[in-house]
C-alpha positions as YAML, in Angstrom:
chain: A
units: angstrom
residues:
- id: 1
  name: MET
  ca: [160.60, 116.88, 37.17]
- id: 2
  name: ILE
  ca: [159.75, 114.73, 39.64]
- id: 3
  name: TYR
  ca: [163.15, 112.36, 40.60]
- id: 4
  name: ASN
  ca: [163.08, 108.46, 42.62]
- id: 5
  name: VAL
  ca: [164.66, 108.16, 45.31]
- id: 6
  name: LYS
  ca: [166.57, 105.66, 47.92]
- id: 7
  name: LEU
  ca: [168.25, 107.15, 51.74]
- id: 8
  name: HIS
  ca: [169.92, 104.81, 52.63]
- id: 9
  name: THR
  ca: [171.05, 104.12, 56.29]
- id: 10
  name: VAL
  ca: [174.19, 104.08, 57.79]
- id: 11
  name: SER
  ca: [173.93, 104.72, 60.87]
- id: 12
  name: PRO
  ca: [170.58, 103.76, 63.86]
- id: 13
  name: ILE
  ca: [168.04, 106.47, 63.01]
- id: 14
  name: HIS
  ca: [164.74, 107.30, 65.46]
- id: 15
  name: ILE
  ca: [162.27, 109.66, 63.88]
- id: 16
  name: GLY
  ca: [160.28, 110.39, 66.61]
- id: 17
  name: CYS
  ca: [155.65, 110.12, 65.98]
- id: 18
  name: ASP
  ca: [154.71, 110.67, 70.02]
- id: 19
  name: GLN
  ca: [153.00, 107.53, 70.58]
- id: 20
  name: SER
  ca: [155.35, 105.11, 72.82]
- id: 21
  name: TYR
  ca: [155.46, 101.55, 73.55]
- id: 22
  name: THR
  ca: [154.17, 100.59, 77.29]
- id: 23
  name: PRO
  ca: [153.17, 97.21, 79.59]
- id: 24
  name: VAL
  ca: [149.79, 97.56, 78.90]
- id: 25
  name: ASN
  ca: [150.19, 96.25, 75.30]
- id: 26
  name: PHE
  ca: [153.76, 93.96, 74.89]
- id: 27
  name: VAL
  ca: [155.71, 91.70, 76.88]
- id: 28
  name: ILE
  ca: [158.94, 90.98, 76.99]
- id: 29
  name: ASP
  ca: [160.22, 87.50, 76.54]
- id: 30
  name: ALA
  ca: [163.42, 87.57, 78.90]
- id: 31
  name: ASP
  ca: [164.89, 84.44, 77.56]
- id: 32
  name: LYS
  ca: [165.82, 85.56, 73.76]
- id: 33
  name: SER
  ca: [165.54, 89.14, 74.73]
- id: 34
  name: ILE
  ca: [162.10, 90.71, 72.43]
- id: 35
  name: LEU
  ca: [159.52, 92.64, 72.60]
- id: 36
  name: ILE
  ca: [156.01, 91.40, 71.56]
- id: 37
  name: GLU
  ca: [154.22, 93.97, 70.39]
- id: 38
  name: PHE
  ca: [149.99, 92.73, 70.76]
- id: 39
  name: ASP
  ca: [147.01, 93.87, 70.29]
- id: 40
  name: LEU
  ca: [145.50, 94.43, 73.53]
- id: 41
  name: TRP
  ca: [141.50, 93.39, 72.21]
- id: 42
  name: ASP
  ca: [142.50, 90.28, 70.69]
- id: 43
  name: PHE
  ca: [144.73, 88.91, 74.25]
- id: 44
  name: ILE
  ca: [141.62, 89.50, 75.89]
- id: 45
  name: ASN
  ca: [139.33, 87.76, 73.67]
- id: 46
  name: SER
  ca: [141.71, 84.82, 74.30]
- id: 47
  name: LEU
  ca: [141.03, 84.64, 77.34]
- id: 48
  name: ASP
  ca: [138.72, 82.13, 79.18]
- id: 49
  name: GLU
  ca: [136.43, 83.21, 82.18]
- id: 50
  name: LYS
  ca: [138.92, 83.64, 84.64]
- id: 51
  name: GLU
  ca: [142.19, 84.41, 83.38]
- id: 52
  name: TYR
  ca: [139.53, 87.81, 81.96]
- id: 53
  name: MET
  ca: [138.51, 87.45, 85.78]
- id: 54
  name: LYS
  ca: [141.97, 88.03, 87.35]
- id: 55
  name: LEU
  ca: [142.96, 90.13, 84.51]
- id: 56
  name: ARG
  ca: [139.23, 92.65, 85.70]
- id: 57
  name: ASP
  ca: [140.88, 92.38, 89.30]
- id: 58
  name: ILE
  ca: [144.36, 93.97, 88.26]
- id: 59
  name: SER
  ca: [143.57, 96.26, 86.35]
- id: 60
  name: GLU
  ca: [141.04, 97.42, 89.02]
- id: 61
  name: ASN
  ca: [143.76, 97.72, 90.83]
- id: 62
  name: LYS
  ca: [145.05, 101.17, 91.73]
- id: 63
  name: SER
  ca: [148.44, 100.91, 93.76]
- id: 64
  name: PRO
  ca: [151.75, 100.60, 91.74]
- id: 65
  name: ILE
  ca: [152.61, 96.99, 92.40]
- id: 66
  name: ALA
  ca: [149.25, 96.33, 90.17]
- id: 67
  name: LEU
  ca: [151.94, 96.99, 87.16]
- id: 68
  name: VAL
  ca: [153.51, 94.02, 88.32]
- id: 69
  name: HIS
  ca: [150.80, 91.27, 88.53]
- id: 70
  name: LEU
  ca: [149.81, 92.34, 84.56]
- id: 71
  name: TYR
  ca: [153.98, 92.27, 84.24]
- id: 72
  name: ARG
  ca: [153.74, 88.33, 85.16]
- id: 73
  name: PHE
  ca: [149.96, 88.17, 84.27]
- id: 74
  name: TYR
  ca: [150.66, 88.24, 81.10]
- id: 75
  name: ALA
  ca: [154.39, 86.16, 81.38]
- id: 76
  name: GLU
  ca: [152.84, 83.74, 82.27]
- id: 77
  name: ARG
  ca: [150.77, 84.08, 78.80]
- id: 78
  name: LYS
  ca: [153.91, 85.14, 76.47]
- id: 79
  name: ASN
  ca: [153.54, 81.40, 75.23]
- id: 80
  name: ARG
  ca: [149.87, 82.47, 73.54]
- id: 81
  name: ILE
  ca: [150.99, 85.92, 72.61]
- id: 82
  name: LYS
  ca: [151.11, 86.64, 68.87]
- id: 83
  name: GLY
  ca: [152.29, 89.89, 68.27]
- id: 84
  name: ARG
  ca: [155.03, 91.99, 65.92]
- id: 85
  name: THR
  ca: [158.47, 90.98, 67.27]
- id: 86
  name: ILE
  ca: [161.57, 93.64, 68.55]
- id: 87
  name: PRO
  ca: [165.12, 92.21, 69.43]
- id: 88
  name: ILE
  ca: [166.44, 94.39, 72.90]
- id: 89
  name: PRO
  ca: [169.36, 94.78, 75.05]
- id: 90
  name: LYS
  ca: [169.22, 91.63, 77.32]
- id: 91
  name: GLU
  ca: [170.28, 93.61, 80.05]
- id: 92
  name: LEU
  ca: [166.78, 95.54, 79.62]
- id: 93
  name: ALA
  ca: [165.62, 91.95, 79.29]
- id: 94
  name: ASP
  ca: [167.46, 90.90, 82.36]
- id: 95
  name: ARG
  ca: [165.36, 94.70, 83.95]
- id: 96
  name: TYR
  ca: [162.10, 93.36, 82.95]
- id: 97
  name: ARG
  ca: [163.30, 89.80, 84.51]
- id: 98
  name: ASP
  ca: [164.09, 91.31, 88.42]
- id: 99
  name: VAL
  ca: [160.65, 94.02, 88.11]
- id: 100
  name: LYS
  ca: [158.67, 91.12, 87.93]
- id: 101
  name: GLN
  ca: [159.63, 89.81, 91.23]
- id: 102
  name: PHE
  ca: [159.55, 93.79, 92.74]
- id: 103
  name: GLN
  ca: [157.04, 94.44, 95.71]
- id: 104
  name: ASN
  ca: [157.60, 97.64, 96.95]
- id: 105
  name: GLU
  ca: [155.74, 100.96, 95.24]
- id: 106
  name: SER
  ca: [158.44, 103.29, 94.63]
- id: 107
  name: ASP
  ca: [160.74, 100.52, 93.37]
- id: 108
  name: VAL
  ca: [158.15, 100.27, 90.72]
- id: 109
  name: ILE
  ca: [157.20, 103.26, 90.32]
- id: 110
  name: ARG
  ca: [160.90, 104.10, 89.31]
- id: 111
  name: GLU
  ca: [161.55, 102.22, 86.86]
- id: 112
  name: PHE
  ca: [158.23, 102.25, 84.87]
- id: 113
  name: ASN
  ca: [159.79, 104.80, 82.57]
- id: 114
  name: GLU
  ca: [161.84, 102.83, 82.10]
- id: 115
  name: PHE
  ca: [159.57, 100.61, 79.98]
- id: 116
  name: GLU
  ca: [157.42, 103.00, 78.14]
- id: 117
  name: ILE
  ca: [160.10, 102.84, 75.26]
- id: 118
  name: PRO
  ca: [159.43, 105.48, 72.06]
- id: 119
  name: LYS
  ca: [158.31, 104.00, 68.67]
- id: 120
  name: THR
  ca: [160.39, 105.02, 65.80]
- id: 121
  name: PHE
  ca: [157.80, 106.50, 62.91]
- id: 122
  name: TYR
  ca: [155.94, 104.11, 61.18]
- id: 123
  name: ASN
  ca: [152.94, 103.92, 58.32]
- id: 124
  name: PRO
  ca: [149.97, 103.69, 61.19]
- id: 125
  name: TYR
  ca: [148.18, 101.64, 57.86]
- id: 126
  name: THR
  ca: [150.52, 98.96, 57.40]
- id: 127
  name: GLY
  ca: [152.95, 99.48, 61.24]
- id: 128
  name: LYS
  ca: [155.74, 99.78, 59.11]
- id: 129
  name: PRO
  ca: [158.26, 102.21, 59.38]
- id: 130
  name: LEU
  ca: [158.79, 104.83, 57.18]
- id: 131
  name: ILE
  ca: [161.17, 108.14, 56.80]
- id: 132
  name: PRO
  ca: [158.43, 111.13, 56.55]
- id: 133
  name: GLY
  ca: [159.63, 113.59, 54.06]
- id: 134
  name: SER
  ca: [159.43, 116.30, 56.43]
- id: 135
  name: SER
  ca: [162.24, 115.36, 57.96]
- id: 136
  name: ILE
  ca: [164.26, 114.86, 55.26]
- id: 137
  name: LYS
  ca: [163.13, 118.05, 53.42]
- id: 138
  name: GLY
  ca: [164.26, 119.51, 57.32]
- id: 139
  name: SER
  ca: [167.23, 118.68, 56.96]
- id: 140
  name: ILE
  ca: [168.22, 120.15, 53.38]
- id: 141
  name: ARG
  ca: [166.05, 123.33, 54.45]
- id: 142
  name: THR
  ca: [168.93, 123.65, 57.68]
- id: 143
  name: ALA
  ca: [171.72, 122.72, 55.28]
- id: 144
  name: TYR
  ca: [170.72, 124.55, 51.81]
- id: 145
  name: VAL
  ca: [170.56, 128.03, 54.20]
- id: 146
  name: GLU
  ca: [174.13, 127.20, 55.87]
- id: 147
  name: GLY
  ca: [175.63, 126.87, 52.24]
- id: 148
  name: LEU
  ca: [174.11, 130.84, 51.56]
- id: 149
  name: ILE
  ca: [175.30, 131.91, 54.11]
- id: 150
  name: LYS
  ca: [178.60, 130.91, 53.37]
- id: 151
  name: GLU
  ca: [178.75, 131.95, 50.00]
- id: 152
  name: GLU
  ca: [177.97, 135.16, 51.15]
- id: 153
  name: GLY
  ca: [180.80, 135.77, 52.95]
- id: 154
  name: ASN
  ca: [179.50, 137.94, 55.94]
- id: 155
  name: VAL
  ca: [178.73, 135.63, 58.78]
- id: 156
  name: ALA
  ca: [179.32, 137.92, 61.34]
- id: 157
  name: HIS
  ca: [176.67, 140.40, 59.31]
- id: 158
  name: TYR
  ca: [173.90, 138.31, 60.92]
- id: 159
  name: ARG
  ca: [175.19, 138.04, 64.23]
- id: 160
  name: ASP
  ca: [173.78, 141.48, 65.07]
- id: 161
  name: ARG
  ca: [170.13, 140.88, 66.82]
- id: 162
  name: GLU
  ca: [168.60, 144.06, 66.56]
- id: 163
  name: LYS
  ca: [168.98, 143.35, 63.00]
- id: 164
  name: TYR
  ca: [167.93, 139.34, 63.47]
- id: 165
  name: PRO
  ca: [166.14, 139.00, 66.92]
- id: 166
  name: LYS
  ca: [165.64, 135.21, 65.67]
- id: 167
  name: TYR
  ca: [167.05, 132.98, 63.36]
- id: 168
  name: THR
  ca: [163.74, 133.30, 61.45]
- id: 169
  name: ASP
  ca: [164.23, 136.24, 60.42]
- id: 170
  name: ILE
  ca: [168.09, 135.37, 58.47]
- id: 171
  name: GLU
  ca: [165.95, 132.95, 57.29]
- id: 172
  name: GLU
  ca: [163.49, 135.33, 56.03]
- id: 173
  name: LYS
  ca: [167.41, 137.74, 54.51]
- id: 174
  name: ILE
  ca: [168.72, 134.60, 52.72]
- id: 175
  name: LEU
  ca: [165.22, 132.80, 51.00]
- id: 176
  name: GLN
  ca: [164.16, 135.98, 49.94]
- id: 177
  name: GLY
  ca: [160.75, 135.22, 50.99]
- id: 178
  name: LYS
  ca: [158.37, 133.39, 54.05]
- id: 179
  name: THR
  ca: [155.34, 131.60, 54.78]
- id: 180
  name: LYS
  ca: [153.47, 131.97, 50.97]
- id: 181
  name: THR
  ca: [156.91, 133.26, 49.12]
- id: 182
  name: ASP
  ca: [159.38, 130.80, 51.34]
- id: 183
  name: PRO
  ca: [160.72, 128.70, 47.86]
- id: 184
  name: PHE
  ca: [160.33, 125.61, 50.31]
- id: 185
  name: ARG
  ca: [157.17, 125.85, 48.83]
- id: 186
  name: LEU
  ca: [158.36, 124.48, 45.93]
- id: 187
  name: LEU
  ca: [160.35, 121.62, 47.63]
- id: 188
  name: LYS
  ca: [157.98, 118.85, 47.10]
- id: 189
  name: LEU
  ca: [158.56, 114.96, 49.14]
- id: 190
  name: SER
  ca: [157.01, 112.32, 49.37]
- id: 191
  name: ASP
  ca: [157.24, 110.38, 52.98]
- id: 192
  name: PHE
  ca: [160.05, 107.25, 52.66]
- id: 193
  name: GLU
  ca: [158.41, 103.69, 52.25]
- id: 194
  name: PRO
  ca: [160.79, 101.07, 52.97]
- id: 195
  name: GLN
  ca: [162.18, 98.83, 50.12]
- id: 196
  name: GLY
  ca: [161.60, 95.15, 52.03]
- id: 197
  name: GLU
  ca: [161.37, 93.72, 55.20]
- id: 198
  name: VAL
  ca: [162.76, 96.06, 57.82]
- id: 199
  name: LYS
  ca: [163.06, 94.50, 61.43]
- id: 200
  name: THR
  ca: [163.70, 97.76, 63.97]
- id: 201
  name: GLU
  ca: [166.00, 97.21, 67.36]
- id: 202
  name: ILE
  ca: [165.23, 98.78, 71.12]
- id: 203
  name: ILE
  ca: [168.82, 100.22, 71.94]
- id: 204
  name: PHE
  ca: [170.03, 102.12, 74.77]
- id: 205
  name: GLN
  ca: [169.99, 106.29, 74.20]
- id: 206
  name: VAL
  ca: [173.86, 106.82, 75.82]
- id: 207
  name: ASN
  ca: [174.66, 111.03, 76.36]
- id: 208
  name: VAL
  ca: [178.34, 111.16, 76.64]
- id: 209
  name: ARG
  ca: [180.43, 113.76, 77.13]
- id: 210
  name: LYS
  ca: [182.65, 114.58, 74.65]
- id: 211
  name: LEU
  ca: [185.76, 115.67, 76.90]
- id: 212
  name: ASN
  ca: [185.81, 112.30, 79.36]
- id: 213
  name: ASN
  ca: [185.00, 109.13, 79.70]
- id: 214
  name: THR
  ca: [181.90, 109.19, 82.02]
- id: 215
  name: SER
  ca: [178.31, 109.01, 80.77]
- id: 216
  name: LYS
  ca: [175.01, 110.20, 82.15]
- id: 217
  name: GLU
  ca: [173.07, 107.11, 83.08]
- id: 218
  name: SER
  ca: [169.76, 108.81, 83.92]
- id: 219
  name: LEU
  ca: [169.51, 109.41, 80.00]
- id: 220
  name: SER
  ca: [170.52, 106.67, 79.40]
- id: 221
  name: VAL
  ca: [167.24, 105.49, 78.17]
- id: 222
  name: PRO
  ca: [165.86, 102.36, 75.45]
- id: 223
  name: VAL
  ca: [164.11, 103.97, 72.60]
- id: 224
  name: GLU
  ca: [163.28, 102.33, 69.04]
- id: 225
  name: ILE
  ca: [165.70, 102.34, 66.40]
- id: 226
  name: ILE
  ca: [165.38, 101.83, 62.17]
- id: 227
  name: PRO
  ca: [168.97, 100.29, 62.53]
- id: 228
  name: ALA
  ca: [171.86, 100.54, 59.40]
- id: 229
  name: GLY
  ca: [171.61, 98.77, 56.84]
- id: 230
  name: ASN
  ca: [167.93, 98.81, 54.84]
- id: 231
  name: VAL
  ca: [166.62, 100.78, 52.71]
- id: 232
  name: PHE
  ca: [163.41, 103.47, 51.86]
- id: 233
  name: LYS
  ca: [162.09, 104.47, 48.42]
- id: 234
  name: GLY
  ca: [160.36, 108.22, 47.66]
- id: 235
  name: THR
  ca: [159.95, 110.85, 45.21]
- id: 236
  name: LEU
  ca: [161.70, 114.71, 45.60]
- id: 237
  name: ALA
  ca: [160.44, 117.43, 43.02]
- id: 238
  name: ILE
  ca: [160.72, 120.99, 42.48]
- id: 239
  name: GLU
  ca: [158.27, 122.69, 41.57]
- id: 240
  name: GLU
  ca: [158.03, 125.75, 39.22]
- id: 241
  name: PRO
  ca: [156.52, 129.30, 41.31]
- id: 242
  name: LEU
  ca: [153.59, 130.43, 40.40]
- id: 243
  name: ALA
  ca: [152.62, 133.89, 38.15]
- id: 244
  name: HIS
  ca: [152.10, 136.24, 40.81]
- id: 245
  name: SER
  ca: [153.73, 133.86, 43.82]
- id: 246
  name: GLY
  ca: [155.31, 136.36, 45.27]
- id: 247
  name: ILE
  ca: [158.62, 133.28, 45.07]
- id: 248
  name: SER
  ca: [161.47, 135.67, 43.33]
- id: 249
  name: LYS
  ca: [164.38, 132.66, 44.98]
- id: 250
  name: LYS
  ca: [164.54, 129.46, 42.57]
- id: 251
  name: LEU
  ca: [165.27, 126.05, 43.20]
- id: 252
  name: ASP
  ca: [168.21, 124.32, 41.97]
- id: 253
  name: LEU
  ca: [168.21, 120.83, 42.50]
- id: 254
  name: THR
  ca: [172.06, 119.99, 42.34]
- id: 255
  name: GLU
  ca: [172.56, 122.85, 44.87]
- id: 256
  name: LEU
  ca: [170.13, 121.72, 47.15]
- id: 257
  name: LEU
  ca: [172.47, 118.88, 46.80]
- id: 258
  name: LEU
  ca: [175.72, 119.74, 46.68]
- id: 259
  name: LYS
  ca: [174.90, 122.48, 50.25]
- id: 260
  name: THR
  ca: [173.44, 119.67, 51.80]
- id: 261
  name: HIS
  ca: [176.61, 116.79, 51.46]
- id: 262
  name: SER
  ca: [178.95, 120.13, 52.34]
- id: 263
  name: HIS
  ca: [177.13, 120.63, 56.16]
- id: 264
  name: TYR
  ca: [176.88, 117.03, 57.03]
- id: 265
  name: ALA
  ca: [179.85, 116.27, 55.82]
- id: 266
  name: GLY
  ca: [181.12, 118.36, 57.31]
- id: 267
  name: ILE
  ca: [180.02, 117.36, 60.40]
- id: 268
  name: PHE
  ca: [180.76, 113.95, 60.33]
- id: 269
  name: ASN
  ca: [185.20, 115.02, 59.78]
- id: 270
  name: LYS
  ca: [184.02, 116.27, 63.34]
- id: 271
  name: GLU
  ca: [182.86, 113.53, 64.39]
- id: 272
  name: ILE
  ca: [185.90, 111.01, 62.73]
- id: 273
  name: ASP
  ca: [188.00, 113.71, 64.53]
- id: 274
  name: LEU
  ca: [186.11, 112.54, 67.89]
- id: 275
  name: ARG
  ca: [186.02, 109.16, 67.03]
- id: 276
  name: LYS
  ca: [189.32, 108.78, 67.55]
- id: 277
  name: ILE
  ca: [189.81, 110.44, 71.19]
- id: 278
  name: LYS
  ca: [186.78, 108.67, 72.42]
- id: 279
  name: GLY
  ca: [186.27, 105.10, 70.06]
- id: 280
  name: PHE
  ca: [182.37, 105.16, 69.61]
- id: 281
  name: SER
  ca: [181.85, 104.06, 65.68]
- id: 282
  name: LEU
  ca: [180.81, 105.69, 62.78]
- id: 283
  name: PRO
  ca: [179.55, 104.42, 59.59]
- id: 284
  name: ASN
  ca: [181.53, 102.83, 56.57]
- id: 285
  name: LEU
  ca: [180.88, 104.93, 53.90]
- id: 286
  name: SER
  ca: [183.29, 103.79, 51.41]
- id: 287
  name: GLU
  ca: [180.94, 101.99, 48.94]
- id: 288
  name: TYR
  ca: [179.55, 105.19, 48.76]
- id: 289
  name: ARG
  ca: [182.74, 107.30, 48.67]
- id: 290
  name: GLU
  ca: [183.38, 107.14, 45.71]
- id: 291
  name: MET
  ca: [180.40, 109.08, 44.08]
- id: 292
  name: PHE
  ca: [180.18, 110.82, 46.44]
- id: 293
  name: LYS
  ca: [178.10, 114.84, 44.92]
- id: 294
  name: GLN
  ca: [177.71, 112.78, 42.06]
- id: 295
  name: LYS
  ca: [174.46, 109.85, 42.98]
- id: 296
  name: TYR
  ca: [175.09, 109.66, 46.61]
- id: 297
  name: PHE
  ca: [174.79, 112.38, 49.28]
- id: 298
  name: LEU
  ca: [175.75, 112.64, 53.33]
- id: 299
  name: LEU
  ca: [172.43, 113.41, 55.15]
- id: 300
  name: ARG
  ca: [171.45, 113.58, 58.89]
- id: 301
  name: LEU
  ca: [167.79, 113.50, 60.78]
- id: 302
  name: GLY
  ca: [166.23, 112.70, 63.07]
- id: 303
  name: LYS
  ca: [166.42, 112.28, 66.46]
- id: 304
  name: HIS
  ca: [170.16, 112.53, 69.17]
- id: 305
  name: SER
  ca: [171.12, 114.08, 65.15]
- id: 306
  name: GLY
  ca: [172.62, 116.55, 67.17]
- id: 307
  name: ALA
  ca: [173.18, 120.85, 67.75]
- id: 308
  name: GLU
  ca: [175.77, 121.31, 65.13]
- id: 309
  name: ALA
  ca: [173.10, 119.62, 62.26]
- id: 310
  name: VAL
  ca: [170.31, 121.79, 63.17]
- id: 311
  name: THR
  ca: [172.16, 125.39, 63.52]
- id: 312
  name: TRP
  ca: [174.19, 126.81, 60.79]
- id: 313
  name: GLU
  ca: [178.12, 127.52, 61.65]
- id: 314
  name: GLY
  ca: [179.13, 130.75, 62.93]
- id: 315
  name: LEU
  ca: [176.36, 131.33, 64.24]
- id: 316
  name: ARG
  ca: [175.04, 128.57, 66.58]
- id: 317
  name: LYS
  ca: [174.11, 129.69, 69.39]
- id: 318
  name: ILE
  ca: [173.84, 126.08, 71.66]
- id: 319
  name: LYS
  ca: [172.73, 126.44, 75.64]
- id: 320
  name: VAL
  ca: [174.29, 124.45, 77.56]
- id: 321
  name: LYS
  ca: [174.37, 122.77, 81.15]
- id: 322
  name: THR
  ca: [176.68, 123.17, 83.41]
- id: 323
  name: LYS
  ca: [177.90, 123.74, 87.32]
- id: 324
  name: GLU
  ca: [177.32, 128.08, 87.18]
- id: 325
  name: GLY
  ca: [174.23, 127.13, 84.98]
- id: 326
  name: THR
  ca: [172.96, 127.52, 81.71]
- id: 327
  name: GLN
  ca: [175.25, 128.74, 78.79]
- id: 328
  name: ILE
  ca: [175.95, 129.28, 75.32]
- id: 329
  name: MET
  ca: [177.83, 127.82, 73.79]
- id: 330
  name: ASP
  ca: [178.76, 127.36, 70.11]
- id: 331
  name: SER
  ca: [178.64, 124.17, 70.16]
- id: 332
  name: SER
  ca: [177.97, 121.03, 72.57]
- id: 333
  name: THR
  ca: [179.21, 118.77, 75.55]
- id: 334
  name: THR
  ca: [177.84, 116.01, 75.05]
- id: 335
  name: ILE
  ca: [177.59, 113.46, 71.86]
- id: 336
  name: TRP
  ca: [173.78, 110.45, 71.43]
- id: 337
  name: LEU
  ca: [175.50, 107.23, 71.00]
- id: 338
  name: ALA
  ca: [173.43, 104.23, 69.98]
- id: 339
  name: SER
  ca: [174.61, 101.33, 73.11]
- id: 340
  name: LYS
  ca: [173.30, 97.62, 73.47]
- id: 341
  name: GLN
  ca: [174.24, 98.46, 76.91]
- id: 342
  name: LYS
  ca: [172.78, 101.37, 79.33]
- id: 343
  name: LYS
  ca: [176.36, 102.51, 81.06]
- id: 344
  name: PRO
  ca: [178.72, 100.76, 78.37]
- id: 345
  name: SER
  ca: [182.62, 100.25, 79.86]
- id: 346
  name: ASN
  ca: [183.89, 101.38, 76.90]
- id: 347
  name: LEU
  ca: [182.36, 102.89, 73.92]
- id: 348
  name: SER
  ca: [183.41, 100.64, 70.80]
- id: 349
  name: GLY
  ca: [180.23, 98.95, 70.47]
- id: 350
  name: THR
  ca: [177.97, 102.47, 70.47]
- id: 351
  name: MET
  ca: [177.64, 104.02, 67.18]
- id: 352
  name: SER
  ca: [176.48, 107.92, 66.53]
- id: 353
  name: PHE
  ca: [172.71, 108.26, 65.76]
- id: 354
  name: GLY
  ca: [171.11, 109.26, 62.10]
- id: 355
  name: TRP
  ca: [173.48, 109.33, 59.20]
- id: 356
  name: ALA
  ca: [171.76, 108.98, 55.24]
- id: 357
  name: ILE
  ca: [172.64, 108.51, 52.37]
- id: 358
  name: LEU
  ca: [170.51, 109.99, 49.40]
- id: 359
  name: GLU
  ca: [170.95, 108.24, 46.45]
- id: 360
  name: ILE
  ca: [168.93, 110.67, 43.47]
- id: 361
  name: LEU
  ca: [167.91, 107.25, 40.86]
...
């Protein structure tokens, strides 16, 4: 049976696609705090001969300072450039304005990475953001396996590294199969396309320590996100295993969804406790709460969902860098937050990443 499913974004989500906005194909309008992504060849074709020769001279300059000249060249023609506009933090717009005044090559090299901005996943044919079915499937799988481990009631058994040297060995035991006999081969999820227009934004991803109020400013870099309040739609199906397929464990939709909700609700509740100390924002789930575990199911996906979201309770071995070196712990010591400031003075305007609601139609 095929189910129609909606995914509601309730906090900022970034799903990487190994592509970035680069200064070669965007200009920033610092007055309006927007980034304009444009087609480079269309822009070149719009230039007159004198402008074209100037751009060619800039492109042939091998010095890093040529980037500043390129920024200026684009900025002087920003009113002529047509393309997709994306809101950016004022702080980033102001920094772009400053960079255009740089004279020192080392300053340019230091700042250039800030303007290599990772894109969120999008449909290459429409240019619109989408939620890959594989991301949702991965989130469901993690939660489902944890739920099965808890049902067995013997988490300590799986800490035996001689029997289970890798996490995939635990999965194979729990799911009664691997690769061709893995029951998750039967779970089919389409990519989820946006319902209506989705306007992405660029924000700072800020890494904050859980035990104090300091943030790692060197890690506070821009990233494109899908904001809260958007809806995506796709389909979900669970197939019956074919005869002689070797798949012995059947998947049940209700069980999948309930285990998924339980896993992520536990993490959400811990973030509620952390929020009381740190003061960051969490999504308001009140409109969904009455129909939780019936129609709506909590989910977390994408970058910065946190190590706890992609591991199993009781079996977590999270690598944490400390002054004494790398240590293995059962929880992370920092949290990533979406912010419009690179180094926020307080966290009230920040929000944790990755929260979504699955709605079964």
